[in-house]
Amino acid sequence: MAGSPARPTRCVRERDDPRTRLHTEQLSGTRGPPRPRPRPVRALPPGTVGRDPYAAFDAEALESVVRRLDTLVTAPAGSREEYSNLGYAVLGAALVAATGTPYEELLHRHVLDPLGVTEVAAEPPCERRLGRRGPFGRPERPWTTTGAILPAGGLWATPVATARLVTGLLVERRLGEPAPGWQRAGRVVWHNGATAGASVFAGAAPEGWILVHRLSGDGEATDRTAVDLLRRFVGS
């Protein structure tokens, strides 16, 4: 589970076809529901906004947290729902430990390959990354998500691959009922997430499905856009 350093994104090309490039999706890194009381993007220590909050979060750091989980509990298990990126990191570490197989390989073997989704990777070639740009148009360095935090949403995917993932899991349900990690609001099954300014919302109802991704701006605006469009299908 050793983490690898983040790679600079200066080599991202501006004029290649955006349909062939990859972008961060974070479908497992929720910020919170698109309706009242949205939760923050991350529970970050003061002073980390705008920085790389996971640069030092390697396997050793995860193990240190796990060893003192009993001191971090704020409520009895099962008494209330609270999203946690750490929970996904712990679950991913448990799967890796139980199988002796890298997390990314497990994901491809049990989820992506059965769905026929191929253009998903933790570290795609730099020239295929479509990342956020700063005020003067210069590429910004992405957060370090290839270490212990990878299961919480450290993967890159093309828009086509992401759409196939959403339809395969939520519409066609080729792997069965959506996993408990997906959020539910009436007939809508949804998830959202954000990383270093980029945000995404994916949702599906019997009448249709939606996938909205933005490289910058307010993540709540991404949610509102997606929900407004989806309401046109569900009629509510």
JSON list of C-alpha atoms in Angstrom, two decimals:
[
{"chain": "A", "resi": 1, "resn": "MET", "atom": "CA", "xyz": [0.00, 0.00, 0.00]},
{"chain": "A", "resi": 2, "resn": "ALA", "atom": "CA", "xyz": [2.99, 2.32, -0.31]},
{"chain": "A", "resi": 3, "resn": "GLY", "atom": "CA", "xyz": [1.93, 5.63, -1.78]},
{"chain": "A", "resi": 4, "resn": "SER", "atom": "CA", "xyz": [3.59, 7.17, -4.80]},
{"chain": "A", "resi": 5, "resn": "PRO", "atom": "CA", "xyz": [4.27, 10.90, -5.19]},
{"chain": "A", "resi": 6, "resn": "ALA", "atom": "CA", "xyz": [1.93, 13.11, -7.16]},
{"chain": "A", "resi": 7, "resn": "ARG", "atom": "CA", "xyz": [3.00, 13.90, -10.68]},
{"chain": "A", "resi": 8, "resn": "PRO", "atom": "CA", "xyz": [2.92, 17.46, -12.02]},
{"chain": "A", "resi": 9, "resn": "THR", "atom": "CA", "xyz": [0.33, 18.14, -14.69]},
{"chain": "A", "resi": 10, "resn": "ARG", "atom": "CA", "xyz": [2.32, 20.64, -16.74]},
{"chain": "A", "resi": 11, "resn": "CYS", "atom": "CA", "xyz": [2.38, 18.23, -19.66]},
{"chain": "A", "resi": 12, "resn": "VAL", "atom": "CA", "xyz": [-1.41, 18.21, -20.10]},
{"chain": "A", "resi": 13, "resn": "ARG", "atom": "CA", "xyz": [-2.08, 19.32, -23.66]},
{"chain": "A", "resi": 14, "resn": "GLU", "atom": "CA", "xyz": [-4.65, 22.02, -24.30]},
{"chain": "A", "resi": 15, "resn": "ARG", "atom": "CA", "xyz": [-5.75, 21.20, -27.82]},
{"chain": "A", "resi": 16, "resn": "ASP", "atom": "CA", "xyz": [-6.12, 17.46, -28.00]},
{"chain": "A", "resi": 17, "resn": "ASP", "atom": "CA", "xyz": [-9.60, 15.96, -28.17]},
{"chain": "A", "resi": 18, "resn": "PRO", "atom": "CA", "xyz": [-11.11, 16.16, -24.65]},
{"chain": "A", "resi": 19, "resn": "ARG", "atom": "CA", "xyz": [-13.12, 13.03, -25.36]},
{"chain": "A", "resi": 20, "resn": "THR", "atom": "CA", "xyz": [-9.91, 10.99, -25.29]},
{"chain": "A", "resi": 21, "resn": "ARG", "atom": "CA", "xyz": [-8.50, 12.48, -22.12]},
{"chain": "A", "resi": 22, "resn": "LEU", "atom": "CA", "xyz": [-9.02, 11.34, -18.57]},
{"chain": "A", "resi": 23, "resn": "HIS", "atom": "CA", "xyz": [-10.28, 13.37, -15.66]},
{"chain": "A", "resi": 24, "resn": "THR", "atom": "CA", "xyz": [-10.83, 12.83, -11.96]},
{"chain": "A", "resi": 25, "resn": "GLU", "atom": "CA", "xyz": [-14.19, 11.33, -11.11]},
{"chain": "A", "resi": 26, "resn": "GLN", "atom": "CA", "xyz": [-14.25, 10.67, -7.35]},
{"chain": "A", "resi": 27, "resn": "LEU", "atom": "CA", "xyz": [-17.43, 8.66, -7.44]},
{"chain": "A", "resi": 28, "resn": "SER", "atom": "CA", "xyz": [-16.60, 7.27, -4.04]},
{"chain": "A", "resi": 29, "resn": "GLY", "atom": "CA", "xyz": [-15.59, 10.56, -2.44]},
{"chain": "A", "resi": 30, "resn": "THR", "atom": "CA", "xyz": [-18.84, 12.22, -1.53]},
{"chain": "A", "resi": 31, "resn": "ARG", "atom": "CA", "xyz": [-19.17, 15.77, -0.39]},
{"chain": "A", "resi": 32, "resn": "GLY", "atom": "CA", "xyz": [-22.72, 15.19, 0.75]},
{"chain": "A", "resi": 33, "resn": "PRO", "atom": "CA", "xyz": [-26.32, 15.15, -0.50]},
{"chain": "A", "resi": 34, "resn": "PRO", "atom": "CA", "xyz": [-27.47, 17.65, -3.11]},
{"chain": "A", "resi": 35, "resn": "ARG", "atom": "CA", "xyz": [-30.42, 18.59, -0.95]},
{"chain": "A", "resi": 36, "resn": "PRO", "atom": "CA", "xyz": [-30.43, 20.44, 2.40]},
{"chain": "A", "resi": 37, "resn": "ARG", "atom": "CA", "xyz": [-27.40, 20.52, 4.70]},
{"chain": "A", "resi": 38, "resn": "PRO", "atom": "CA", "xyz": [-24.63, 19.53, 2.28]},
{"chain": "A", "resi": 39, "resn": "ARG", "atom": "CA", "xyz": [-21.58, 18.20, 4.05]},
{"chain": "A", "resi": 40, "resn": "PRO", "atom": "CA", "xyz": [-18.08, 19.55, 3.33]},
{"chain": "A", "resi": 41, "resn": "VAL", "atom": "CA", "xyz": [-15.81, 18.13, 0.67]},
{"chain": "A", "resi": 42, "resn": "ARG", "atom": "CA", "xyz": [-13.40, 16.69, 3.21]},
{"chain": "A", "resi": 43, "resn": "ALA", "atom": "CA", "xyz": [-12.98, 16.79, 6.96]},
{"chain": "A", "resi": 44, "resn": "LEU", "atom": "CA", "xyz": [-9.63, 18.54, 6.67]},
{"chain": "A", "resi": 45, "resn": "PRO", "atom": "CA", "xyz": [-7.46, 20.01, 9.41]},
{"chain": "A", "resi": 46, "resn": "PRO", "atom": "CA", "xyz": [-7.31, 23.82, 9.49]},
{"chain": "A", "resi": 47, "resn": "GLY", "atom": "CA", "xyz": [-4.93, 25.29, 6.94]},
{"chain": "A", "resi": 48, "resn": "THR", "atom": "CA", "xyz": [-5.05, 22.40, 4.45]},
{"chain": "A", "resi": 49, "resn": "VAL", "atom": "CA", "xyz": [-7.60, 23.87, 2.03]},
{"chain": "A", "resi": 50, "resn": "GLY", "atom": "CA", "xyz": [-5.84, 24.57, -1.25]},
{"chain": "A", "resi": 51, "resn": "ARG", "atom": "CA", "xyz": [-2.98, 22.25, -0.35]},
{"chain": "A", "resi": 52, "resn": "ASP", "atom": "CA", "xyz": [-2.52, 18.52, -0.85]},
{"chain": "A", "resi": 53, "resn": "PRO", "atom": "CA", "xyz": [-4.21, 16.98, 2.22]},
{"chain": "A", "resi": 54, "resn": "TYR", "atom": "CA", "xyz": [-3.20, 13.41, 1.35]},
{"chain": "A", "resi": 55, "resn": "ALA", "atom": "CA", "xyz": [0.46, 13.89, 0.46]},
{"chain": "A", "resi": 56, "resn": "ALA", "atom": "CA", "xyz": [1.56, 12.32, 3.75]},
{"chain": "A", "resi": 57, "resn": "PHE", "atom": "CA", "xyz": [-1.30, 9.84, 4.08]},
{"chain": "A", "resi": 58, "resn": "ASP", "atom": "CA", "xyz": [0.53, 6.61, 3.28]},
{"chain": "A", "resi": 59, "resn": "ALA", "atom": "CA", "xyz": [0.08, 3.05, 4.55]},
{"chain": "A", "resi": 60, "resn": "GLU", "atom": "CA", "xyz": [1.95, 3.84, 7.75]},
{"chain": "A", "resi": 61, "resn": "ALA", "atom": "CA", "xyz": [-0.29, 6.83, 8.46]},
{"chain": "A", "resi": 62, "resn": "LEU", "atom": "CA", "xyz": [-3.41, 4.75, 7.84]},
{"chain": "A", "resi": 63, "resn": "GLU", "atom": "CA", "xyz": [-2.21, 2.03, 10.18]},
{"chain": "A", "resi": 64, "resn": "SER", "atom": "CA", "xyz": [-1.54, 4.64, 12.85]},
{"chain": "A", "resi": 65, "resn": "VAL", "atom": "CA", "xyz": [-5.11, 5.92, 12.59]},
{"chain": "A", "resi": 66, "resn": "VAL", "atom": "CA", "xyz": [-6.61, 2.43, 12.60]},
{"chain": "A", "resi": 67, "resn": "ARG", "atom": "CA", "xyz": [-4.76, 1.55, 15.80]},
{"chain": "A", "resi": 68, "resn": "ARG", "atom": "CA", "xyz": [-6.50, 4.39, 17.62]},
{"chain": "A", "resi": 69, "resn": "LEU", "atom": "CA", "xyz": [-9.95, 4.27, 16.04]},
{"chain": "A", "resi": 70, "resn": "ASP", "atom": "CA", "xyz": [-11.48, 3.65, 19.45]},
{"chain": "A", "resi": 71, "resn": "THR", "atom": "CA", "xyz": [-10.34, 7.13, 20.51]},
{"chain": "A", "resi": 72, "resn": "LEU", "atom": "CA", "xyz": [-11.95, 8.77, 17.46]},
{"chain": "A", "resi": 73, "resn": "VAL", "atom": "CA", "xyz": [-15.48, 7.37, 17.84]},
{"chain": "A", "resi": 74, "resn": "THR", "atom": "CA", "xyz": [-18.11, 10.11, 18.27]},
{"chain": "A", "resi": 75, "resn": "ALA", "atom": "CA", "xyz": [-21.24, 7.93, 18.45]},
{"chain": "A", "resi": 76, "resn": "PRO", "atom": "CA", "xyz": [-22.19, 4.24, 18.82]},
{"chain": "A", "resi": 77, "resn": "ALA", "atom": "CA", "xyz": [-21.84, 2.22, 15.61]},
{"chain": "A", "resi": 78, "resn": "GLY", "atom": "CA", "xyz": [-25.04, 2.26, 13.55]},
{"chain": "A", "resi": 79, "resn": "SER", "atom": "CA", "xyz": [-26.64, 5.10, 15.50]},
{"chain": "A", "resi": 80, "resn": "ARG", "atom": "CA", "xyz": [-26.24, 7.69, 12.74]},
{"chain": "A", "resi": 81, "resn": "GLU", "atom": "CA", "xyz": [-25.05, 8.02, 9.17]},
{"chain": "A", "resi": 82, "resn": "GLU", "atom": "CA", "xyz": [-21.86, 9.95, 8.47]},
{"chain": "A", "resi": 83, "resn": "TYR", "atom": "CA", "xyz": [-19.80, 9.83, 5.29]},
{"chain": "A", "resi": 84, "resn": "SER", "atom": "CA", "xyz": [-16.12, 9.07, 5.74]},
{"chain": "A", "resi": 85, "resn": "ASN", "atom": "CA", "xyz": [-13.31, 8.96, 3.20]},
{"chain": "A", "resi": 86, "resn": "LEU", "atom": "CA", "xyz": [-11.30, 7.20, 5.89]},
{"chain": "A", "resi": 87, "resn": "GLY", "atom": "CA", "xyz": [-13.89, 4.42, 5.91]},
{"chain": "A", "resi": 88, "resn": "TYR", "atom": "CA", "xyz": [-13.21, 3.69, 2.24]},
{"chain": "A", "resi": 89, "resn": "ALA", "atom": "CA", "xyz": [-9.47, 3.76, 2.87]},
{"chain": "A", "resi": 90, "resn": "VAL", "atom": "CA", "xyz": [-9.88, 1.21, 5.68]},
{"chain": "A", "resi": 91, "resn": "LEU", "atom": "CA", "xyz": [-12.16, -0.98, 3.56]},
{"chain": "A", "resi": 92, "resn": "GLY", "atom": "CA", "xyz": [-9.68, -0.90, 0.68]},
{"chain": "A", "resi": 93, "resn": "ALA", "atom": "CA", "xyz": [-6.81, -1.82, 3.00]},
{"chain": "A", "resi": 94, "resn": "ALA", "atom": "CA", "xyz": [-8.85, -4.71, 4.40]},
{"chain": "A", "resi": 95, "resn": "LEU", "atom": "CA", "xyz": [-9.55, -6.06, 0.90]},
{"chain": "A", "resi": 96, "resn": "VAL", "atom": "CA", "xyz": [-5.89, -5.81, -0.04]},
{"chain": "A", "resi": 97, "resn": "ALA", "atom": "CA", "xyz": [-4.81, -7.54, 3.17]},
{"chain": "A", "resi": 98, "resn": "ALA", "atom": "CA", "xyz": [-7.38, -10.32, 2.80]},
{"chain": "A", "resi": 99, "resn": "THR", "atom": "CA", "xyz": [-6.56, -11.08, -0.84]},
{"chain": "A", "resi": 100, "resn": "GLY", "atom": "CA", "xyz": [-2.90, -10.13, -1.15]},
{"chain": "A", "resi": 101, "resn": "THR", "atom": "CA", "xyz": [-3.88, -8.28, -4.34]},
{"chain": "A", "resi": 102, "resn": "PRO", "atom": "CA", "xyz": [-3.42, -4.56, -5.11]},
{"chain": "A", "resi": 103, "resn": "TYR", "atom": "CA", "xyz": [-6.61, -2.52, -4.83]},
{"chain": "A", "resi": 104, "resn": "GLU", "atom": "CA", "xyz": [-6.60, -1.36, -8.44]},
{"chain": "A", "resi": 105, "resn": "GLU", "atom": "CA", "xyz": [-6.28, -4.95, -9.66]},
{"chain": "A", "resi": 106, "resn": "LEU", "atom": "CA", "xyz": [-9.21, -6.01, -7.47]},
{"chain": "A", "resi": 107, "resn": "LEU", "atom": "CA", "xyz": [-11.31, -3.18, -8.85]},
{"chain": "A", "resi": 108, "resn": "HIS", "atom": "CA", "xyz": [-10.62, -4.15, -12.45]},
{"chain": "A", "resi": 109, "resn": "ARG", "atom": "CA", "xyz": [-11.17, -7.85, -11.81]},
{"chain": "A", "resi": 110, "resn": "HIS", "atom": "CA", "xyz": [-14.45, -7.62, -9.92]},
{"chain": "A", "resi": 111, "resn": "VAL", "atom": "CA", "xyz": [-16.07, -4.40, -11.18]},
{"chain": "A", "resi": 112, "resn": "LEU", "atom": "CA", "xyz": [-14.58, -2.78, -14.26]},
{"chain": "A", "resi": 113, "resn": "ASP", "atom": "CA", "xyz": [-13.75, -5.85, -16.36]},
{"chain": "A", "resi": 114, "resn": "PRO", "atom": "CA", "xyz": [-17.21, -7.44, -15.93]},
{"chain": "A", "resi": 115, "resn": "LEU", "atom": "CA", "xyz": [-18.73, -4.13, -17.07]},
{"chain": "A", "resi": 116, "resn": "GLY", "atom": "CA", "xyz": [-16.38, -3.84, -20.03]},
{"chain": "A", "resi": 117, "resn": "VAL", "atom": "CA", "xyz": [-14.91, -0.58, -18.70]},
{"chain": "A", "resi": 118, "resn": "THR", "atom": "CA", "xyz": [-11.24, -0.16, -19.55]},
{"chain": "A", "resi": 119, "resn": "GLU", "atom": "CA", "xyz": [-10.20, 3.51, -19.49]},
{"chain": "A", "resi": 120, "resn": "VAL", "atom": "CA", "xyz": [-9.82, 3.81, -15.72]},
{"chain": "A", "resi": 121, "resn": "ALA", "atom": "CA", "xyz": [-6.48, 4.09, -13.93]},
{"chain": "A", "resi": 122, "resn": "ALA", "atom": "CA", "xyz": [-4.85, 5.40, -10.77]},
{"chain": "A", "resi": 123, "resn": "GLU", "atom": "CA", "xyz": [-1.89, 6.84, -12.67]},
{"chain": "A", "resi": 124, "resn": "PRO", "atom": "CA", "xyz": [-2.73, 7.41, -16.35]},
{"chain": "A", "resi": 125, "resn": "PRO", "atom": "CA", "xyz": [-0.12, 8.92, -18.69]},
{"chain": "A", "resi": 126, "resn": "CYS", "atom": "CA", "xyz": [0.34, 12.59, -17.93]},
{"chain": "A", "resi": 127, "resn": "GLU", "atom": "CA", "xyz": [-0.56, 13.64, -21.46]},
{"chain": "A", "resi": 128, "resn": "ARG", "atom": "CA", "xyz": [-4.00, 12.10, -21.05]},
{"chain": "A", "resi": 129, "resn": "ARG", "atom": "CA", "xyz": [-4.89, 13.88, -17.81]},
{"chain": "A", "resi": 130, "resn": "LEU", "atom": "CA", "xyz": [-7.38, 16.71, -17.96]},
{"chain": "A", "resi": 131, "resn": "GLY", "atom": "CA", "xyz": [-6.82, 18.64, -14.77]},
{"chain": "A", "resi": 132, "resn": "ARG", "atom": "CA", "xyz": [-7.77, 21.91, -13.20]},
{"chain": "A", "resi": 133, "resn": "ARG", "atom": "CA", "xyz": [-6.04, 25.10, -14.31]},
{"chain": "A", "resi": 134, "resn": "GLY", "atom": "CA", "xyz": [-5.18, 28.14, -12.25]},
{"chain": "A", "resi": 135, "resn": "PRO", "atom": "CA", "xyz": [-6.21, 31.78, -12.79]},
{"chain": "A", "resi": 136, "resn": "PHE", "atom": "CA", "xyz": [-3.58, 32.24, -15.53]},
{"chain": "A", "resi": 137, "resn": "GLY", "atom": "CA", "xyz": [-4.35, 28.98, -17.33]},
{"chain": "A", "resi": 138, "resn": "ARG", "atom": "CA", "xyz": [-1.43, 27.01, -15.94]},
{"chain": "A", "resi": 139, "resn": "PRO", "atom": "CA", "xyz": [-2.10, 23.38, -14.94]},
{"chain": "A", "resi": 140, "resn": "GLU", "atom": "CA", "xyz": [-2.36, 22.79, -11.21]},
{"chain": "A", "resi": 141, "resn": "ARG", "atom": "CA", "xyz": [-0.78, 19.85, -9.46]},
{"chain": "A", "resi": 142, "resn": "PRO", "atom": "CA", "xyz": [-3.41, 17.23, -8.49]},
{"chain": "A", "resi": 143, "resn": "TRP", "atom": "CA", "xyz": [-3.78, 15.90, -4.98]},
{"chain": "A", "resi": 144, "resn": "THR", "atom": "CA", "xyz": [-1.88, 12.76, -4.05]},
{"chain": "A", "resi": 145, "resn": "THR", "atom": "CA", "xyz": [-4.55, 10.06, -4.25]},
{"chain": "A", "resi": 146, "resn": "THR", "atom": "CA", "xyz": [-2.47, 7.03, -5.22]},
{"chain": "A", "resi": 147, "resn": "GLY", "atom": "CA", "xyz": [-1.58, 6.03, -1.67]},
{"chain": "A", "resi": 148, "resn": "ALA", "atom": "CA", "xyz": [-3.76, 4.77, 1.16]},
{"chain": "A", "resi": 149, "resn": "ILE", "atom": "CA", "xyz": [-6.59, 7.10, 0.17]},
{"chain": "A", "resi": 150, "resn": "LEU", "atom": "CA", "xyz": [-6.93, 5.53, -3.31]},
{"chain": "A", "resi": 151, "resn": "PRO", "atom": "CA", "xyz": [-10.11, 3.53, -2.49]},
{"chain": "A", "resi": 152, "resn": "ALA", "atom": "CA", "xyz": [-11.86, 6.76, -1.46]},
{"chain": "A", "resi": 153, "resn": "GLY", "atom": "CA", "xyz": [-11.68, 8.11, -4.99]},
{"chain": "A", "resi": 154, "resn": "GLY", "atom": "CA", "xyz": [-8.20, 8.29, -6.47]},
{"chain": "A", "resi": 155, "resn": "LEU", "atom": "CA", "xyz": [-9.01, 7.02, -9.95]},
{"chain": "A", "resi": 156, "resn": "TRP", "atom": "CA", "xyz": [-9.04, 8.83, -13.30]},
{"chain": "A", "resi": 157, "resn": "ALA", "atom": "CA", "xyz": [-11.48, 7.94, -16.09]},
{"chain": "A", "resi": 158, "resn": "THR", "atom": "CA", "xyz": [-12.63, 9.16, -19.47]},
{"chain": "A", "resi": 159, "resn": "PRO", "atom": "CA", "xyz": [-16.18, 10.56, -19.67]},
{"chain": "A", "resi": 160, "resn": "VAL", "atom": "CA", "xyz": [-17.20, 7.54, -21.77]},
{"chain": "A", "resi": 161, "resn": "ALA", "atom": "CA", "xyz": [-15.77, 5.09, -19.24]},
{"chain": "A", "resi": 162, "resn": "THR", "atom": "CA", "xyz": [-17.53, 6.88, -16.39]},
{"chain": "A", "resi": 163, "resn": "ALA", "atom": "CA", "xyz": [-20.84, 6.86, -18.25]},
{"chain": "A", "resi": 164, "resn": "ARG", "atom": "CA", "xyz": [-20.48, 3.12, -18.87]},
{"chain": "A", "resi": 165, "resn": "LEU", "atom": "CA", "xyz": [-19.74, 2.59, -15.19]},
{"chain": "A", "resi": 166, "resn": "VAL", "atom": "CA", "xyz": [-22.81, 4.57, -14.11]},
{"chain": "A", "resi": 167, "resn": "THR", "atom": "CA", "xyz": [-25.18, 2.85, -16.56]},
{"chain": "A", "resi": 168, "resn": "GLY", "atom": "CA", "xyz": [-23.72, -0.58, -15.86]},
{"chain": "A", "resi": 169, "resn": "LEU", "atom": "CA", "xyz": [-24.09, -0.22, -12.09]},
{"chain": "A", "resi": 170, "resn": "LEU", "atom": "CA", "xyz": [-27.24, 1.88, -11.75]},
{"chain": "A", "resi": 171, "resn": "VAL", "atom": "CA", "xyz": [-29.31, 1.39, -14.90]},
{"chain": "A", "resi": 172, "resn": "GLU", "atom": "CA", "xyz": [-28.56, -2.08, -16.23]},
{"chain": "A", "resi": 173, "resn": "ARG", "atom": "CA", "xyz": [-27.47, -3.30, -12.76]},
{"chain": "A", "resi": 174, "resn": "ARG", "atom": "CA", "xyz": [-25.23, -5.91, -14.30]},
{"chain": "A", "resi": 175, "resn": "LEU", "atom": "CA", "xyz": [-23.54, -6.57, -10.94]},
{"chain": "A", "resi": 176, "resn": "GLY", "atom": "CA", "xyz": [-26.77, -6.68, -8.96]},
{"chain": "A", "resi": 177, "resn": "GLU", "atom": "CA", "xyz": [-28.31, -4.05, -6.73]},
{"chain": "A", "resi": 178, "resn": "PRO", "atom": "CA", "xyz": [-26.18, -0.92, -6.21]},
{"chain": "A", "resi": 179, "resn": "ALA", "atom": "CA", "xyz": [-23.80, -1.23, -3.26]},
{"chain": "A", "resi": 180, "resn": "PRO", "atom": "CA", "xyz": [-24.69, 0.42, 0.09]},
{"chain": "A", "resi": 181, "resn": "GLY", "atom": "CA", "xyz": [-22.14, 3.14, -0.62]},
{"chain": "A", "resi": 182, "resn": "TRP", "atom": "CA", "xyz": [-24.51, 4.73, -3.14]},
{"chain": "A", "resi": 183, "resn": "GLN", "atom": "CA", "xyz": [-26.85, 7.36, -1.68]},
{"chain": "A", "resi": 184, "resn": "ARG", "atom": "CA", "xyz": [-30.62, 7.12, -2.11]},
{"chain": "A", "resi": 185, "resn": "ALA", "atom": "CA", "xyz": [-33.30, 9.81, -2.28]},
{"chain": "A", "resi": 186, "resn": "GLY", "atom": "CA", "xyz": [-36.65, 8.32, -3.18]},
{"chain": "A", "resi": 187, "resn": "ARG", "atom": "CA", "xyz": [-36.30, 6.64, -6.58]},
{"chain": "A", "resi": 188, "resn": "VAL", "atom": "CA", "xyz": [-32.93, 8.28, -7.25]},
{"chain": "A", "resi": 189, "resn": "VAL", "atom": "CA", "xyz": [-29.65, 6.47, -6.57]},
{"chain": "A", "resi": 190, "resn": "TRP", "atom": "CA", "xyz": [-26.78, 8.95, -6.58]},
{"chain": "A", "resi": 191, "resn": "HIS", "atom": "CA", "xyz": [-23.26, 9.83, -5.52]},
{"chain": "A", "resi": 192, "resn": "ASN", "atom": "CA", "xyz": [-21.08, 12.88, -5.75]},
{"chain": "A", "resi": 193, "resn": "GLY", "atom": "CA", "xyz": [-17.53, 13.88, -4.96]},
{"chain": "A", "resi": 194, "resn": "ALA", "atom": "CA", "xyz": [-14.82, 16.48, -5.28]},
{"chain": "A", "resi": 195, "resn": "THR", "atom": "CA", "xyz": [-11.05, 16.63, -5.33]},
{"chain": "A", "resi": 196, "resn": "ALA", "atom": "CA", "xyz": [-8.96, 19.81, -5.44]},
{"chain": "A", "resi": 197, "resn": "GLY", "atom": "CA", "xyz": [-11.73, 21.86, -7.02]},
{"chain": "A", "resi": 198, "resn": "ALA", "atom": "CA", "xyz": [-12.99, 19.30, -9.55]},
{"chain": "A", "resi": 199, "resn": "SER", "atom": "CA", "xyz": [-16.43, 17.85, -8.81]},
{"chain": "A", "resi": 200, "resn": "VAL", "atom": "CA", "xyz": [-18.78, 15.22, -10.16]},
{"chain": "A", "resi": 201, "resn": "PHE", "atom": "CA", "xyz": [-22.35, 14.04, -9.65]},
{"chain": "A", "resi": 202, "resn": "ALA", "atom": "CA", "xyz": [-23.81, 10.78, -10.93]},
{"chain": "A", "resi": 203, "resn": "GLY", "atom": "CA", "xyz": [-27.37, 9.64, -10.43]},
{"chain": "A", "resi": 204, "resn": "ALA", "atom": "CA", "xyz": [-30.05, 7.42, -11.91]},
{"chain": "A", "resi": 205, "resn": "ALA", "atom": "CA", "xyz": [-33.80, 6.95, -11.65]},
{"chain": "A", "resi": 206, "resn": "PRO", "atom": "CA", "xyz": [-36.15, 4.65, -13.58]},
{"chain": "A", "resi": 207, "resn": "GLU", "atom": "CA", "xyz": [-36.80, 7.51, -16.02]},
{"chain": "A", "resi": 208, "resn": "GLY", "atom": "CA", "xyz": [-33.16, 8.34, -16.82]},
{"chain": "A", "resi": 209, "resn": "TRP", "atom": "CA", "xyz": [-29.65, 8.97, -15.57]},
{"chain": "A", "resi": 210, "resn": "ILE", "atom": "CA", "xyz": [-27.26, 11.92, -15.27]},
{"chain": "A", "resi": 211, "resn": "LEU", "atom": "CA", "xyz": [-23.51, 12.48, -15.06]},
{"chain": "A", "resi": 212, "resn": "VAL", "atom": "CA", "xyz": [-22.12, 15.99, -14.56]},
{"chain": "A", "resi": 213, "resn": "HIS", "atom": "CA", "xyz": [-18.41, 16.76, -14.15]},
{"chain": "A", "resi": 214, "resn": "ARG", "atom": "CA", "xyz": [-16.76, 20.15, -13.70]},
{"chain": "A", "resi": 215, "resn": "LEU", "atom": "CA", "xyz": [-13.06, 20.94, -13.42]},
{"chain": "A", "resi": 216, "resn": "SER", "atom": "CA", "xyz": [-13.51, 24.03, -11.28]},
{"chain": "A", "resi": 217, "resn": "GLY", "atom": "CA", "xyz": [-16.08, 26.09, -9.45]},
{"chain": "A", "resi": 218, "resn": "ASP", "atom": "CA", "xyz": [-18.38, 25.33, -6.55]},
{"chain": "A", "resi": 219, "resn": "GLY", "atom": "CA", "xyz": [-19.16, 21.65, -6.08]},
{"chain": "A", "resi": 220, "resn": "GLU", "atom": "CA", "xyz": [-22.63, 22.51, -4.83]},
{"chain": "A", "resi": 221, "resn": "ALA", "atom": "CA", "xyz": [-23.32, 24.13, -8.20]},
{"chain": "A", "resi": 222, "resn": "THR", "atom": "CA", "xyz": [-22.41, 20.80, -9.82]},
{"chain": "A", "resi": 223, "resn": "ASP", "atom": "CA", "xyz": [-24.99, 19.09, -7.61]},
{"chain": "A", "resi": 224, "resn": "ARG", "atom": "CA", "xyz": [-27.67, 21.66, -8.38]},
{"chain": "A", "resi": 225, "resn": "THR", "atom": "CA", "xyz": [-27.10, 21.41, -12.12]},
{"chain": "A", "resi": 226, "resn": "ALA", "atom": "CA", "xyz": [-27.30, 17.62, -12.04]},
{"chain": "A", "resi": 227, "resn": "VAL", "atom": "CA", "xyz": [-30.36, 17.51, -9.79]},
{"chain": "A", "resi": 228, "resn": "ASP", "atom": "CA", "xyz": [-32.22, 20.10, -11.88]},
{"chain": "A", "resi": 229, "resn": "LEU", "atom": "CA", "xyz": [-31.56, 18.12, -15.05]},
{"chain": "A", "resi": 230, "resn": "LEU", "atom": "CA", "xyz": [-32.49, 14.83, -13.42]},
{"chain": "A", "resi": 231, "resn": "ARG", "atom": "CA", "xyz": [-35.78, 16.27, -12.15]},
{"chain": "A", "resi": 232, "resn": "ARG", "atom": "CA", "xyz": [-36.83, 16.76, -15.74]},
{"chain": "A", "resi": 233, "resn": "PHE", "atom": "CA", "xyz": [-36.73, 12.98, -16.07]},
{"chain": "A", "resi": 234, "resn": "VAL", "atom": "CA", "xyz": [-38.24, 11.99, -12.74]},
{"chain": "A", "resi": 235, "resn": "GLY", "atom": "CA", "xyz": [-40.84, 14.75, -12.80]},
{"chain": "A", "resi": 236, "resn": "SER", "atom": "CA", "xyz": [-40.36, 15.90, -9.22]}
]
